[in-house]
Coordinates of C-alpha atoms and ligand atoms in Angstrom, one line a residue:
M190 CA 18.8 22.0 15.6
F191 CA 22.3 21.7 13.6
L192 CA 21.2 18.9 11.7
R193 CA 17.9 20.7 10.8
V194 CA 19.9 23.5 9.5
L195 CA 22.2 21.1 7.8
L196 CA 19.1 19.5 6.3
R197 CA 17.7 22.9 5.2
V198 CA 21.1 23.4 3.5
G199 CA 21.4 19.9 2.4
A200 CA 18.2 20.4 -0.1
L201 CA 20.8 22.8 -2.0
V202 CA 23.9 20.9 -1.5
G203 CA 23.0 17.2 -1.5
L204 CA 26.3 15.7 -0.3
V205 CA 26.4 17.6 2.9
I206 CA 23.5 15.1 4.2
S207 CA 25.2 12.1 2.9
A208 CA 28.3 12.9 4.8
E209 CA 26.7 14.0 8.0
A210 CA 24.4 10.7 7.7
A211 CA 27.0 8.3 6.7
A212 CA 28.6 8.9 10.1
K213 CA 25.3 7.8 11.9
R214 CA 24.2 5.1 9.7
P215 CA 21.1 4.2 11.3
N216 CA 19.2 0.9 11.7
I217 CA 16.2 1.1 9.5
L218 CA 13.2 -0.8 10.4
F219 CA 10.7 -0.6 7.2
I220 CA 7.1 -1.6 8.5
M221 CA 4.8 -1.9 5.2
T222 CA 1.4 -3.1 5.0
D223 CA -0.6 -4.0 2.1
D224 CA -3.6 -1.8 0.8
H225 CA -3.9 0.4 4.0
A226 CA -5.1 3.9 3.3
A227 CA -4.0 6.8 5.3
H228 CA -7.4 8.1 5.9
A229 CA -7.7 5.0 7.9
I230 CA -5.0 6.2 10.5
S231 CA -6.2 8.9 13.0
A232 CA -2.9 10.7 12.7
Y233 CA -4.0 11.5 9.1
G234 CA -7.3 12.4 10.3
S235 CA -9.3 9.2 10.0
T236 CA -13.2 9.5 10.8
V237 CA -13.5 5.8 10.6
N238 CA -10.8 4.5 13.2
T239 CA -8.4 5.2 16.0
T240 CA -4.7 4.0 15.6
P241 CA -2.9 4.8 18.8
N242 CA 0.5 3.5 17.8
M243 CA 0.7 5.0 14.6
D244 CA -0.2 8.2 16.1
R245 CA 2.7 7.8 18.6
L246 CA 5.0 7.2 15.7
A247 CA 3.6 10.2 13.9
A248 CA 4.0 12.5 17.3
Q249 CA 7.6 11.1 17.8
G250 CA 8.4 11.5 14.1
L251 CA 7.2 12.7 10.7
R252 CA 4.2 12.3 9.1
L253 CA 4.2 13.0 4.8
G254 CA 0.8 14.1 3.7
R255 CA 1.3 13.8 0.1
C256 CA 3.2 10.7 -0.5
Y257 CA 2.1 8.7 -3.8
A258 CA 2.8 5.2 -5.4
V259 CA 3.5 5.9 -8.9
N260 CA 1.6 3.0 -10.0
S261 CA -1.0 1.9 -7.1
I262 CA -1.1 -1.7 -7.0
C263 CA 0.8 -4.3 -4.9
T264 CA 3.6 -6.0 -7.0
P265 CA 4.6 -2.7 -8.9
S266 CA 4.8 -0.9 -5.9
R267 CA 7.0 -3.3 -4.2
A268 CA 9.3 -3.5 -7.1
T269 CA 9.6 0.4 -7.0
I270 CA 10.3 0.5 -3.5
L271 CA 13.2 -2.0 -3.7
T272 CA 15.0 -0.5 -7.2
G273 CA 14.0 3.2 -6.8
Q274 CA 12.3 3.2 -10.2
Y275 CA 9.3 3.6 -12.1
S276 CA 7.4 0.5 -13.6
H277 CA 8.5 1.2 -16.8
K278 CA 12.3 1.0 -16.1
N279 CA 12.0 -1.7 -13.6
G280 CA 9.9 -4.1 -15.5
V281 CA 7.3 -4.7 -13.2
P282 CA 4.4 -2.7 -14.4
V283 CA 1.9 -5.6 -13.6
F284 CA 2.0 -9.0 -11.6
N285 CA 5.1 -10.0 -13.1
H286 CA 8.1 -11.2 -11.4
L287 CA 11.1 -8.9 -10.5
D288 CA 13.9 -9.9 -12.2
P289 CA 16.1 -11.8 -9.9
A290 CA 19.1 -10.2 -11.5
S291 CA 17.8 -6.8 -10.4
V292 CA 20.1 -4.6 -8.2
T293 CA 17.9 -3.5 -5.4
V294 CA 18.3 -1.4 -2.3
A295 CA 19.0 -4.4 -0.3
H296 CA 21.9 -5.3 -2.2
R297 CA 23.3 -1.9 -1.8
L298 CA 22.7 -1.6 2.0
Q299 CA 24.3 -5.1 2.1
Q300 CA 27.3 -4.3 0.0
A301 CA 27.6 -1.1 2.3
G302 CA 27.9 -3.4 5.7
Y303 CA 24.1 -3.7 6.5
Y304 CA 22.6 -6.8 7.8
T305 CA 19.6 -7.2 5.7
A306 CA 16.3 -9.0 6.3
M307 CA 12.8 -9.3 4.7
L308 CA 9.9 -10.8 6.6
G309 CA 6.3 -11.2 5.6
K310 CA 4.6 -10.3 2.0
W311 CA 7.0 -10.5 -0.9
H312 CA 4.6 -10.9 -3.6
L313 CA 7.5 -10.5 -6.2
G314 CA 7.4 -13.9 -7.5
S315 CA 11.3 -14.7 -7.7
E316 CA 13.2 -15.4 -4.5
P317 CA 14.2 -12.4 -2.5
Q318 CA 17.9 -11.3 -3.5
G319 CA 20.2 -9.1 -1.7
F320 CA 18.8 -10.3 1.9
D321 CA 20.8 -11.8 4.5
H322 CA 17.8 -13.6 6.0
W323 CA 14.4 -13.8 4.3
N324 CA 11.1 -15.6 5.4
I325 CA 8.1 -14.8 3.4
L326 CA 4.5 -15.4 2.4
P327 CA 4.1 -17.0 -0.7
G328 CA 1.9 -14.9 -3.3
Q329 CA -0.9 -13.1 -1.4
G330 CA -0.5 -15.4 1.8
R331 CA -3.1 -16.4 3.9
Y332 CA -4.3 -14.7 7.3
I333 CA -4.7 -17.6 9.6
D334 CA -1.9 -20.4 10.2
P335 CA 0.6 -18.8 7.3
V336 CA 2.9 -20.6 5.5
L337 CA 6.5 -18.9 5.2
Y338 CA 9.2 -19.9 3.0
D339 CA 12.8 -19.4 3.9
R340 CA 16.0 -20.6 2.0
D341 CA 15.6 -24.2 3.6
G342 CA 11.9 -24.5 2.6
H343 CA 8.5 -23.8 4.2
R344 CA 6.6 -24.5 7.3
I345 CA 3.2 -23.4 8.9
Y346 CA 3.2 -20.7 11.4
K347 CA 0.5 -21.2 13.8
G348 CA -1.7 -18.2 14.7
Y349 CA -2.8 -15.0 12.9
A350 CA -0.7 -13.5 10.2
T351 CA 0.2 -10.0 11.4
E352 CA 1.1 -11.2 15.1
V353 CA 3.4 -14.3 13.5
I354 CA 5.1 -11.8 11.4
T355 CA 5.5 -9.3 14.3
D356 CA 6.9 -12.2 16.5
L357 CA 9.6 -13.0 13.4
A358 CA 10.5 -9.3 13.3
I359 CA 11.2 -9.5 17.2
D360 CA 13.1 -12.6 17.0
L361 CA 15.3 -11.4 13.9
L362 CA 16.2 -8.3 16.0
K363 CA 17.1 -10.3 19.2
N364 CA 19.4 -12.7 17.2
R365 CA 20.7 -10.4 14.6
P366 CA 24.4 -9.8 14.5
K367 CA 25.2 -7.0 16.6
D368 CA 28.3 -5.6 14.6
K369 CA 26.2 -4.2 12.2
P370 CA 23.3 -1.8 11.4
F371 CA 20.2 -3.6 10.1
F372 CA 18.0 -3.3 7.3
L373 CA 14.7 -5.0 8.4
M374 CA 11.7 -5.0 6.0
C375 CA 8.5 -5.9 7.9
H376 CA 5.7 -6.6 5.4
H377 CA 2.4 -7.7 6.7
K378 CA -0.4 -9.2 4.5
A379 CA -3.1 -7.0 6.3
P380 CA -5.4 -5.2 5.7
H381 CA -5.5 -6.9 2.1
R382 CA -8.8 -8.5 1.0
E383 CA -10.3 -10.7 2.0
W384 CA -9.8 -8.9 5.4
T385 CA -9.8 -11.5 7.7
P386 CA -9.3 -9.9 11.3
N387 CA -8.3 -12.0 14.5
D388 CA -11.0 -13.0 16.7
R389 CA -10.8 -10.3 19.3
Y390 CA -11.0 -7.3 16.8
R391 CA -13.6 -9.4 14.7
R392 CA -15.9 -9.4 17.7
E393 CA -15.0 -5.8 18.8
F394 CA -15.7 -4.2 15.3
A395 CA -18.8 -6.2 14.7
G396 CA -20.9 -4.2 16.7
R397 CA -19.7 -0.8 15.2
T398 CA -21.2 1.6 12.8
I399 CA -18.4 3.2 10.7
P400 CA -19.2 6.5 9.3
E401 CA -19.9 6.4 5.6
P402 CA -17.8 8.6 3.6
S403 CA -19.6 11.6 1.8
T404 CA -18.6 10.1 -1.9
L405 CA -19.8 6.6 -1.1
R406 CA -22.9 7.1 -3.4
D407 CA -20.9 8.9 -6.3
D408 CA -22.8 8.6 -9.4
H409 CA -19.5 9.1 -11.4
V410 CA -21.3 11.8 -13.6
G411 CA -19.0 14.0 -15.8
R412 CA -16.0 11.7 -15.3
A413 CA -14.5 9.2 -17.9
D414 CA -16.2 6.1 -18.6
A415 CA -13.4 4.0 -16.6
L416 CA -15.0 5.0 -13.2
R417 CA -18.7 3.8 -14.3
E418 CA -17.0 0.5 -15.9
Q419 CA -14.7 -0.4 -13.1
R420 CA -15.6 -3.6 -11.1
Q421 CA -14.8 -2.4 -7.6
S422 CA -17.8 -1.3 -6.7
V423 CA -18.8 -1.9 -2.9
F424 CA -22.6 -2.4 -4.0
R425 CA -22.1 -3.9 -7.1
D426 CA -19.1 -6.2 -6.8
L427 CA -18.4 -7.5 -3.3
T428 CA -19.1 -11.1 -3.3
R429 CA -20.5 -13.1 -0.3
H430 CA -16.8 -14.3 0.6
D431 CA -16.0 -10.6 0.8
L432 CA -19.0 -10.1 3.1
K433 CA -18.2 -13.4 5.0
L434 CA -21.5 -14.8 4.5
V435 CA -21.9 -18.6 5.6
P436 CA -22.8 -21.0 2.8
P437 CA -26.2 -23.0 3.5
A438 CA -25.2 -26.5 4.5
G439 CA -25.4 -29.6 1.8
L440 CA -23.4 -27.8 -0.9
T441 CA -20.8 -29.7 -2.8
V442 CA -17.3 -28.0 -2.9
A443 CA -18.1 -26.8 -6.5
E444 CA -21.3 -25.5 -5.5
R445 CA -19.9 -23.8 -2.3
Q446 CA -17.1 -21.9 -4.3
R447 CA -20.0 -20.7 -6.8
W448 CA -22.1 -19.5 -3.9
V449 CA -19.5 -17.6 -2.2
G450 CA -18.1 -15.8 -5.3
E451 CA -21.7 -14.6 -6.5
V452 CA -22.6 -11.0 -5.4
P453 CA -25.8 -11.1 -3.2
V454 CA -28.8 -9.2 -4.1
E455 CA -30.4 -9.9 -0.8
V456 CA -28.9 -11.2 2.6
E457 CA -30.8 -12.6 5.5
I458 CA -29.6 -11.4 8.9
V459 CA -30.5 -12.0 12.5
V460 CA -31.5 -8.6 14.4
D461 CA -32.7 -9.1 18.1
G462 CA -33.4 -12.7 17.8
R463 CA -35.4 -12.2 14.4
K464 CA -34.8 -12.7 10.8
K465 CA -34.6 -9.9 8.4
V466 CA -34.1 -9.6 4.8
L467 CA -32.0 -6.8 3.6
R468 CA -32.4 -5.7 0.0
G469 CA -31.7 -2.3 -2.0
D470 CA -30.5 0.6 0.0
E471 CA -30.6 -1.2 3.1
L472 CA -28.2 -4.0 1.7
D473 CA -25.8 -1.5 0.3
R474 CA -25.4 0.1 3.6
W475 CA -25.0 -3.1 5.4
K476 CA -22.2 -4.0 3.0
Y477 CA -20.4 -1.1 3.6
Q478 CA -20.6 -2.0 6.9
R479 CA -19.5 -5.3 6.7
Y480 CA -16.6 -4.4 4.6
M481 CA -15.2 -1.6 6.8
Q482 CA -15.8 -3.6 10.0
D483 CA -13.3 -6.2 8.8
Y484 CA -11.0 -3.7 7.1
L485 CA -10.6 -1.7 10.2
A486 CA -10.3 -4.8 12.5
C487 CA -7.5 -5.8 10.3
V488 CA -5.9 -2.2 10.7
Q489 CA -5.9 -2.5 14.4
S490 CA -3.8 -5.5 14.5
V491 CA -1.2 -3.9 12.6
D492 CA -1.3 -1.0 14.7
D493 CA -0.6 -3.2 17.7
S494 CA 2.1 -4.5 15.8
V495 CA 3.6 -1.1 15.0
G496 CA 3.3 -0.6 19.0
R497 CA 5.0 -3.8 19.9
L498 CA 7.9 -3.2 17.4
M499 CA 8.5 0.4 19.0
D500 CA 8.1 -0.7 22.3
W501 CA 10.8 -3.4 21.6
L502 CA 13.1 -0.9 20.3
D503 CA 12.9 1.6 23.0
A504 CA 13.1 -1.4 25.7
N505 CA 16.3 -2.5 24.2
G506 CA 18.4 0.7 23.9
L507 CA 17.6 1.1 19.9
R508 CA 15.3 3.9 19.8
E509 CA 18.0 6.8 19.1
D510 CA 19.7 4.3 16.5
T511 CA 16.7 3.5 14.4
L512 CA 14.9 5.2 11.4
V513 CA 11.2 3.3 12.2
I514 CA 9.1 4.0 9.0
Y515 CA 5.4 2.9 8.5
T516 CA 3.9 3.0 5.1
S517 CA 1.6 0.9 3.0
D518 CA 2.3 -0.1 -0.7
Q519 CA -0.6 2.1 -1.7
G520 CA -3.9 3.5 -0.5
F521 CA -7.3 1.9 -0.9
F522 CA -10.9 3.0 -1.4
L523 CA -12.6 2.8 1.7
G524 CA -16.3 3.5 -0.2
D525 CA -14.6 6.5 -1.6
H526 CA -16.7 7.2 -4.8
G527 CA -18.4 4.0 -4.0
L528 CA -15.4 1.8 -4.5
Y529 CA -13.3 -0.7 -2.8
D530 CA -9.5 -1.7 -3.9
K531 CA -7.1 0.7 -5.5
R532 CA -5.3 1.0 -9.0
F533 CA -6.9 4.5 -9.9
M534 CA -4.9 7.7 -9.7
Y535 CA -7.5 9.1 -7.3
E536 CA -6.2 10.4 -3.9
P537 CA -7.9 7.5 -1.6
S538 CA -6.0 4.9 -3.8
S539 CA -2.8 6.4 -4.9
R540 CA -1.7 8.5 -1.6
M541 CA 0.4 6.1 0.7
P542 CA 0.8 6.6 4.6
F543 CA 4.2 7.5 5.5
L544 CA 5.3 7.8 9.1
A545 CA 8.9 8.0 10.3
R546 CA 10.8 8.2 13.5
W547 CA 14.4 8.8 14.1
P548 CA 15.1 10.6 17.4
G549 CA 17.7 13.6 17.1
H550 CA 17.4 13.5 13.4
I551 CA 13.5 13.8 12.7
Q552 CA 11.7 16.7 14.2
P553 CA 9.3 15.1 16.6
G554 CA 5.5 15.9 15.1
A555 CA 7.1 17.4 12.0
V556 CA 4.5 17.3 9.0
S557 CA 5.5 17.7 5.1
D558 CA 3.3 18.1 2.4
A559 CA 5.9 18.2 -0.1
L560 CA 5.2 15.7 -2.8
A561 CA 7.0 12.3 -2.3
I562 CA 7.0 9.1 -4.2
N563 CA 7.6 5.6 -3.4
C564 CA 10.5 6.0 -5.8
D565 CA 12.0 7.9 -3.2
F566 CA 12.2 5.3 -0.2
A567 CA 15.6 3.3 -1.7
P568 CA 17.3 6.8 -2.3
T569 CA 16.6 7.9 1.3
F570 CA 18.1 4.5 2.6
L571 CA 21.1 4.7 0.6
D572 CA 21.5 8.4 1.6
L573 CA 21.1 7.8 5.5
A574 CA 23.6 4.6 4.8
G575 CA 26.3 7.1 3.2
V576 CA 25.9 5.2 -0.1
P577 CA 26.1 7.2 -3.4
L578 CA 22.9 7.4 -5.4
P579 CA 23.2 5.0 -8.0
A580 CA 22.5 6.1 -11.8
G581 CA 19.1 4.8 -12.8
M582 CA 17.3 5.1 -9.5
Q583 CA 14.4 8.0 -10.2
G584 CA 13.4 9.2 -6.6
R585 CA 15.2 11.4 -4.4
S586 CA 16.2 11.3 -0.7
L587 CA 13.6 12.4 1.7
A588 CA 15.9 13.5 4.4
P589 CA 15.5 17.1 3.5
L590 CA 11.8 16.7 4.5
F591 CA 12.8 15.2 8.0
A592 CA 12.5 18.8 9.5
G593 CA 9.0 19.1 8.0
G594 CA 7.9 21.7 5.7
T595 CA 8.9 21.7 1.8
P596 CA 12.5 22.5 1.2
V597 CA 13.3 25.2 -1.5
G598 CA 13.6 23.4 -4.4
W599 CA 11.8 20.4 -3.9
R600 CA 9.7 18.7 -6.9
E601 CA 6.5 20.3 -8.0
E602 CA 4.8 17.7 -9.7
I603 CA 4.7 13.6 -10.1
Y604 CA 3.9 11.4 -12.5
Y605 CA 1.5 8.2 -12.2
R606 CA 1.1 5.3 -14.5
Y607 CA -1.4 2.5 -14.2
Y608 CA -1.0 -0.6 -16.8
H609 CA -2.9 -3.7 -15.9
D610 CA -5.6 -3.4 -18.5
P611 CA -7.2 -5.9 -19.1
G612 CA -6.7 -7.0 -15.7
H613 CA -8.4 -7.2 -12.1
H614 CA -11.4 -5.1 -11.5
N615 CA -11.7 -3.9 -15.2
T616 CA -9.5 -0.7 -14.3
A617 CA -8.8 1.2 -17.4
A618 CA -5.5 2.0 -18.3
H619 CA -4.3 5.7 -17.6
Y620 CA -1.5 7.9 -16.9
G621 CA -1.3 11.5 -15.4
I622 CA 0.3 14.3 -13.7
R623 CA -0.3 15.6 -10.1
T624 CA 0.9 18.8 -9.0
G625 CA 0.4 20.7 -5.6
T626 CA -2.8 22.2 -6.6
H627 CA -4.1 19.8 -9.9
K628 CA -4.4 16.6 -11.3
L629 CA -4.7 15.6 -15.0
I630 CA -5.4 12.1 -15.7
H631 CA -5.6 10.5 -19.5
Y632 CA -7.3 6.8 -19.7
W633 CA -5.4 6.9 -23.1
K634 CA -7.0 3.9 -24.7
Q635 CA -10.3 5.9 -24.6
D636 CA -8.8 9.1 -25.2
Q637 CA -10.7 10.6 -22.0
W638 CA -9.3 13.1 -19.9
E639 CA -10.0 14.3 -16.3
L640 CA -8.9 17.4 -14.7
Y641 CA -9.4 17.9 -10.8
D642 CA -8.8 21.2 -9.0
L643 CA -7.5 19.6 -5.8
V644 CA -7.8 22.5 -3.6
A645 CA -11.4 23.7 -4.6
D646 CA -12.2 20.0 -5.0
P647 CA -10.2 17.6 -2.8
D648 CA -12.8 14.6 -3.1
E649 CA -12.2 14.7 -7.1
M650 CA -15.8 15.1 -7.8
R651 CA -15.9 17.7 -10.3
N652 CA -14.0 17.1 -13.8
I653 CA -13.3 20.5 -15.2
Y654 CA -11.3 19.2 -18.2
S655 CA -13.9 20.7 -20.5
S656 CA -14.5 23.8 -18.6
P657 CA -13.5 26.9 -21.0
A658 CA -11.5 28.4 -17.9
A659 CA -9.5 25.6 -17.6
Q660 CA -8.1 25.4 -21.3
T661 CA -4.6 27.3 -20.3
L662 CA -4.1 25.3 -17.2
V663 CA -4.9 22.0 -19.3
A664 CA -2.5 23.1 -22.2
G665 CA 0.1 23.8 -19.5
L666 CA -0.3 20.6 -17.3
K667 CA -0.4 18.5 -20.9
A668 CA 2.9 20.1 -21.9
R669 CA 4.5 19.3 -18.4
L670 CA 3.3 15.7 -18.4
K671 CA 5.0 15.2 -21.8
Q672 CA 8.2 16.7 -20.3
L673 CA 7.8 14.5 -17.3
Q674 CA 7.4 11.2 -19.6
R675 CA 10.6 12.4 -21.5
D676 CA 12.7 13.2 -18.3
L677 CA 11.5 9.8 -16.7
G678 CA 12.0 7.8 -20.2
D679 CA 8.5 6.5 -20.6
T680 CA 8.0 6.1 -24.3
G681 CA 5.0 4.1 -23.8
Q682 CA 7.1 1.0 -24.7
H683 CA 7.8 -0.4 -21.1
T684 CA 9.6 -3.8 -20.6
V685 CA 7.7 -6.4 -18.6
G686 CA 9.9 -9.1 -16.6
P687 CA 9.1 -12.8 -16.7
L688 CA 5.6 -13.7 -15.9
P689 CA 4.7 -16.4 -13.0
K690 CA 5.3 -19.9 -14.1
D691 CA 6.7 -22.6 -12.1
D692 CA 8.0 -20.8 -8.6
V693 CA 7.6 -20.3 -5.1
D694 CA 3.7 -18.8 -5.7
I695 CA 2.4 -22.0 -7.8
R696 CA 4.0 -24.3 -5.2
V697 CA 2.2 -22.8 -2.3
K698 CA -0.9 -22.3 -4.0
Q699 CA -1.3 -25.8 -4.4
M700 CA -0.5 -26.3 -0.6
D701 CA -3.1 -23.4 0.3
R702 CA -5.8 -25.8 -1.8
K703 CA -5.3 -28.2 1.0
H704 CA -5.8 -25.7 3.8
P705 CA -9.5 -25.1 5.2
D706 CA -9.3 -21.4 4.5
S707 CA -9.2 -22.2 1.1
Q708 CA -12.9 -23.5 0.9
L709 CA -14.3 -19.9 1.6
Ligands
CA847 CA1 -1.5 -3.7 -2.2

């Protein structure tokens, strides 16, 4: 209770938290996945799956309902988490490298006496800096028999990536130096495309019928052109590779590559021993099922991993001393608006799951709908480690949210910007502002705007930007948006760090070509 009061007060007098927290200096286990949407976690009200271990984490700790990536794409979100900065400041707006000279939260925790380690998906091109130990997947990595790199080179780890990375995390925790608190970033590849489950969950989910989201057949009427012109449609863009269709026998390697890369307009399946050809709406429904069955099967292994890690901490006397966080680098469209992938500022894509447990410091079952962003993670870690917030970090410590609710004086709006245009999935560049009740988006190349009332229209189906009744609101939000850009130093002239060239990603891509998975 004392700490809870202290945290409330701490929202007004920031230093109090740091002084209190510095004395505790928790271990930090940061578990992050790739592309796991909050609405595929039952603690977030999922209608499509059940995640008992993530639910346990939520029940024992805090669930943030409104935590957002400020640029909803893998590499930039990772750079933001490490630097506490927006993409226009940290030099990673797209798939470029994090400058190895960047000072990250890992450096600062290391300097403060933490043992720092990074395992699994890194995806920032350059070698990790500021970590006492690292062992990373190159690039996207692969699901089966992954290759991992460390300072001494690389090797293949037999098995399923989610389980391999969990094993490595437990080994690292067992063998860590015991005289220091630890900061472990445990980053899974799953459930990133191409959504390859392990055998157990592949079989288990193959027979399931997943409920369709209400917006699956969104016709995008009344919205910006960007929604119609994107190439991340479940019905129009999933390839045979995504759908795990098996190529006919006798194709050459080139023919096979072409075949799996195409979008099927009809698919032959076997039902009750009989062949059946699916087309049109029947095929669309089947595509959604195939996509979601594999995606959710991958999530299930992640949920097991979270359970194993929590169990290990609990069994080894580290429960009370360890802040455990579960998050994902961004959200994902689970057929919402007819889409898969991310990038857009819409809720399913930009919202991140964020669960945190620290017994005695985080209220069990706490829920906060305060607006949080991935820039806040690094300041939170530094706050809890008693390290002063460095100039240049653009987030704030989330510690005042540990008691649940929204503290007095908390931020009332967040800024978002997506850059990768031209880029994958033909997603138009845009920026915008989200408040507690509204979202204003500007597709600036087309000069098209969208405004959503998130209270009346949480699914973001009705663009009210041109509504006469909304014009005062529009003017107010545009002024706040401009002010946010000024405050955050986004002049539109962002820097871009080095682009991939001869690096660890390239070397392993060459190795990947020899791997049996790469044939698909
Ligand atoms: Ca991602």
